[in-house]
Coordinates of C-alpha atoms and ligand atoms in Angstrom, one line a residue:
M13 CA 54.6 -17.4 55.3
R14 CA 55.1 -17.3 59.1
V15 CA 57.2 -14.3 60.2
V16 CA 58.9 -13.5 63.5
V17 CA 60.4 -10.0 64.0
L18 CA 63.3 -9.1 66.3
A19 CA 63.5 -5.4 67.3
S20 CA 65.4 -3.4 69.9
G21 CA 63.7 0.0 69.8
R22 CA 61.2 2.1 68.0
G23 CA 59.7 -0.6 65.7
S24 CA 58.7 1.5 62.8
N25 CA 59.9 -1.2 60.4
F26 CA 57.7 -3.7 62.2
A27 CA 54.8 -1.3 62.0
A28 CA 55.3 -1.0 58.3
L29 CA 55.1 -4.8 57.9
A30 CA 52.0 -4.9 60.2
E31 CA 50.3 -2.1 58.2
A32 CA 51.0 -3.7 54.8
K33 CA 49.6 -7.0 56.1
R34 CA 46.5 -5.2 57.5
R35 CA 45.9 -3.6 54.1
G36 CA 46.1 -7.1 52.5
E37 CA 49.3 -6.2 50.6
L38 CA 51.6 -8.8 52.3
P39 CA 50.8 -12.5 52.4
I40 CA 52.4 -13.2 55.7
S41 CA 51.3 -14.2 59.2
L42 CA 53.1 -12.1 61.9
R43 CA 53.6 -14.6 64.7
A44 CA 55.7 -12.7 67.2
L45 CA 57.9 -9.8 68.0
L46 CA 60.8 -10.5 70.3
S47 CA 63.1 -7.8 71.9
D48 CA 66.2 -7.7 73.9
K49 CA 64.9 -4.5 75.5
R50 CA 62.0 -4.7 77.9
T51 CA 61.1 -1.0 77.3
A52 CA 61.3 -1.2 73.5
P53 CA 58.4 0.7 71.9
A54 CA 58.3 -2.0 69.3
L55 CA 56.8 -4.4 72.0
L56 CA 53.8 -2.1 72.4
L57 CA 53.3 -1.7 68.7
A58 CA 53.2 -5.5 68.4
E59 CA 50.7 -5.8 71.3
N60 CA 48.5 -3.2 69.6
A61 CA 48.7 -5.1 66.4
G62 CA 47.6 -8.3 68.1
V63 CA 51.0 -9.9 67.7
A64 CA 52.7 -11.8 70.6
A65 CA 55.3 -9.5 72.2
I66 CA 58.1 -11.0 74.2
A67 CA 61.1 -9.4 75.9
L68 CA 64.2 -11.3 76.9
A69 CA 67.0 -9.5 78.9
P70 CA 70.6 -10.3 78.0
R71 CA 71.6 -9.6 81.6
D72 CA 69.6 -12.6 82.8
F73 CA 72.1 -14.8 80.9
P74 CA 75.7 -15.5 81.6
D75 CA 77.1 -14.7 78.2
R76 CA 76.1 -13.7 74.6
A77 CA 75.9 -17.2 73.3
S78 CA 73.5 -18.4 76.0
F79 CA 71.3 -15.4 75.5
D80 CA 71.2 -16.0 71.7
R81 CA 70.5 -19.7 72.2
A82 CA 67.5 -18.9 74.5
L83 CA 66.3 -16.2 72.1
F84 CA 66.3 -18.4 69.1
A85 CA 64.8 -21.2 71.0
R86 CA 61.8 -18.9 71.7
V87 CA 61.8 -17.8 68.0
A88 CA 61.8 -21.5 66.9
K89 CA 58.6 -22.1 69.0
F90 CA 56.7 -19.9 66.5
E91 CA 58.0 -22.1 63.6
P92 CA 58.8 -19.1 61.4
D93 CA 59.6 -19.4 57.7
L94 CA 61.3 -16.0 58.0
V95 CA 62.9 -14.0 60.8
V96 CA 63.2 -10.3 60.2
L97 CA 65.8 -8.3 62.1
A98 CA 64.2 -4.8 62.1
G99 CA 66.3 -2.5 64.2
Y100 CA 67.7 -5.4 66.2
M101 CA 70.9 -4.0 67.6
R102 CA 72.8 -7.0 68.8
V103 CA 75.3 -9.1 67.0
I104 CA 74.1 -12.8 67.0
D105 CA 76.4 -15.6 67.9
P106 CA 77.7 -17.3 64.7
D107 CA 76.9 -20.9 66.0
V108 CA 73.3 -19.8 66.8
I109 CA 72.7 -18.1 63.5
E110 CA 74.3 -20.8 61.3
P111 CA 71.3 -23.3 61.3
W112 CA 69.0 -20.4 60.3
R113 CA 70.9 -19.8 57.0
G114 CA 68.5 -18.3 54.4
K115 CA 65.8 -17.7 56.9
V116 CA 66.9 -14.5 58.6
I117 CA 67.1 -11.1 57.0
N118 CA 68.2 -7.7 58.3
I119 CA 67.5 -4.2 57.2
H120 CA 70.6 -1.9 57.4
P121 CA 70.7 1.8 56.7
S122 CA 73.5 1.9 54.1
L123 CA 74.3 0.8 50.6
L124 CA 76.2 -2.4 51.7
P125 CA 79.0 -3.3 51.4
K126 CA 79.5 0.4 52.4
Y127 CA 79.3 1.2 56.1
P128 CA 78.5 -1.9 58.0
G129 CA 78.0 -1.3 61.7
L130 CA 76.8 2.0 63.3
H131 CA 76.6 5.7 62.4
T132 CA 76.0 5.0 58.8
H133 CA 74.4 8.4 58.0
A134 CA 77.2 10.4 59.5
R135 CA 79.8 8.2 57.7
A136 CA 78.1 8.7 54.3
L137 CA 78.1 12.5 54.9
E138 CA 81.7 12.6 56.1
A139 CA 82.8 10.7 53.0
G140 CA 81.1 13.2 50.8
D141 CA 78.8 10.6 49.2
T142 CA 76.2 11.9 46.8
V143 CA 74.0 8.9 47.3
H144 CA 73.1 7.0 50.5
G145 CA 70.5 4.3 51.0
A146 CA 69.5 1.1 52.8
S147 CA 69.9 -2.6 52.2
V148 CA 68.0 -5.8 53.1
H149 CA 70.3 -8.8 53.3
F150 CA 70.4 -12.4 54.4
V151 CA 72.1 -12.7 57.8
T152 CA 75.3 -14.6 58.1
A153 CA 77.9 -14.8 60.9
Q154 CA 79.6 -11.7 59.4
L155 CA 78.2 -8.4 60.8
D156 CA 76.0 -6.7 58.1
G157 CA 78.0 -8.9 55.6
G158 CA 75.5 -11.5 54.2
P159 CA 74.3 -11.5 50.6
V160 CA 72.3 -8.4 49.8
I161 CA 68.8 -9.0 48.3
A162 CA 67.6 -5.4 47.7
Q163 CA 68.5 -1.8 48.2
V164 CA 67.0 1.7 48.0
E165 CA 69.0 4.7 47.0
L166 CA 68.5 8.2 48.4
P167 CA 70.3 11.3 47.0
L168 CA 71.9 13.5 49.6
I169 CA 70.7 17.1 49.6
A170 CA 72.5 20.3 50.6
G171 CA 72.3 20.9 54.4
D172 CA 71.7 17.2 55.2
T173 CA 72.6 16.2 58.7
P174 CA 72.8 12.6 60.0
E175 CA 69.3 13.2 61.6
S176 CA 67.7 14.6 58.5
L177 CA 69.2 11.9 56.4
A178 CA 68.1 9.2 58.8
A179 CA 64.5 10.5 58.8
R180 CA 64.3 10.7 55.0
L181 CA 65.8 7.3 54.6
L182 CA 63.5 5.6 57.2
H183 CA 60.4 6.2 55.1
R184 CA 62.1 4.5 52.1
E185 CA 63.4 1.7 54.3
H186 CA 59.8 0.8 55.1
G187 CA 58.9 0.4 51.4
L188 CA 62.1 -1.6 50.9
L189 CA 61.4 -4.0 53.7
V190 CA 57.8 -4.5 52.7
A191 CA 58.7 -5.1 49.1
T192 CA 61.5 -7.5 50.0
V193 CA 59.4 -9.5 52.4
R194 CA 56.7 -9.8 49.8
L195 CA 59.2 -11.4 47.3
L196 CA 60.3 -13.8 50.0
A197 CA 56.6 -14.6 50.9
Q198 CA 55.9 -15.3 47.3
R199 CA 58.9 -17.7 47.4
R200 CA 60.5 -15.8 44.5
V201 CA 63.7 -15.0 46.4
R202 CA 65.8 -17.5 48.3
L203 CA 69.4 -18.0 49.4
G204 CA 71.1 -20.6 47.2
A205 CA 74.5 -22.1 47.5
N206 CA 76.1 -19.3 45.4
G207 CA 74.1 -16.4 46.8
V208 CA 70.7 -14.8 46.3
E209 CA 68.4 -16.3 43.7
L210 CA 65.4 -14.6 42.1
D211 CA 62.9 -16.8 40.3
G212 CA 65.5 -19.6 40.2
A213 CA 68.3 -17.6 38.7
S214 CA 71.4 -16.1 40.4
L215 CA 71.0 -12.4 41.2
Q216 CA 74.0 -10.6 39.8
Q217 CA 73.4 -7.4 41.8
P218 CA 70.9 -6.3 44.4
L219 CA 67.4 -5.4 43.3
L220 CA 66.6 -1.7 43.5
L221 CA 63.4 -0.1 44.8
D222 CA 61.9 2.3 42.3
D223 CA 59.8 5.4 43.2
R224 CA 56.6 3.4 42.8
G225 CA 57.7 0.9 45.5
Q226 CA 58.6 -1.9 43.1
L227 CA 61.8 -3.9 43.2
R228 CA 63.6 -4.2 39.9
Ligands
GRF321 C1 66.4 1.4 61.0 O1 67.1 2.5 60.5 C2 67.1 0.1 60.5 O2 67.6 0.2 59.2 C3 68.2 -0.1 61.5 O3 67.7 0.3 62.7 C4 66.6 1.3 62.5 C5 65.4 0.7 63.1 O4 64.3 1.5 63.1 N1 68.7 -1.4 61.5 P1 62.9 1.0 63.7 O5 63.1 0.5 65.1 O6 62.4 -0.1 62.7 O7 62.0 2.2 63.7

């Protein structure tokens, strides 16, 4: 499975994919990492992993749609079977994303449909939630609103701050993303007409990552 990653910043989720592949645990070929930020550390991580690293600056384009068209034209050159948004911090134009239905996933740090958008850790704490988590979902025109494939749950602990929670969750996100991409690479998961399908059957609720890193 040919995979292209989009990332805006640190790139730890990209690194988790690259490391799992290096260890022979992920049957994918990482074709490229593209970023909307020239200074994104993710670009360096990609170069160091021997993956094509490309930056495209939104300010070089007249509007959002033309940037997104140019970005996805570059993505298409790598002929990916899967595009992973891993810390990609821009909303993508609905007309640009539409033809990619079922081929783009995103990792989001909340138990969707709770807390789409930003500041998810602070919002979970403010709401007094006892459990927080992360989701991997197919990307549709709706922000953080596409069908959820898999989630990981994380209990809150006394004294948690948005920062401590984010740090604890990030480690689990890496396991979640790797396990979900593995299912996609094995062609066990796809987006059907009525939502996510696992082994040909409709998924009634998102898969959940267990403590051993398996999705159930
Ligand atoms: C992660 O928390 C991811 O869920 C969110 O952005 C963060 C990206 O982290 N969408 P990294 O750049 O992969 O380290």
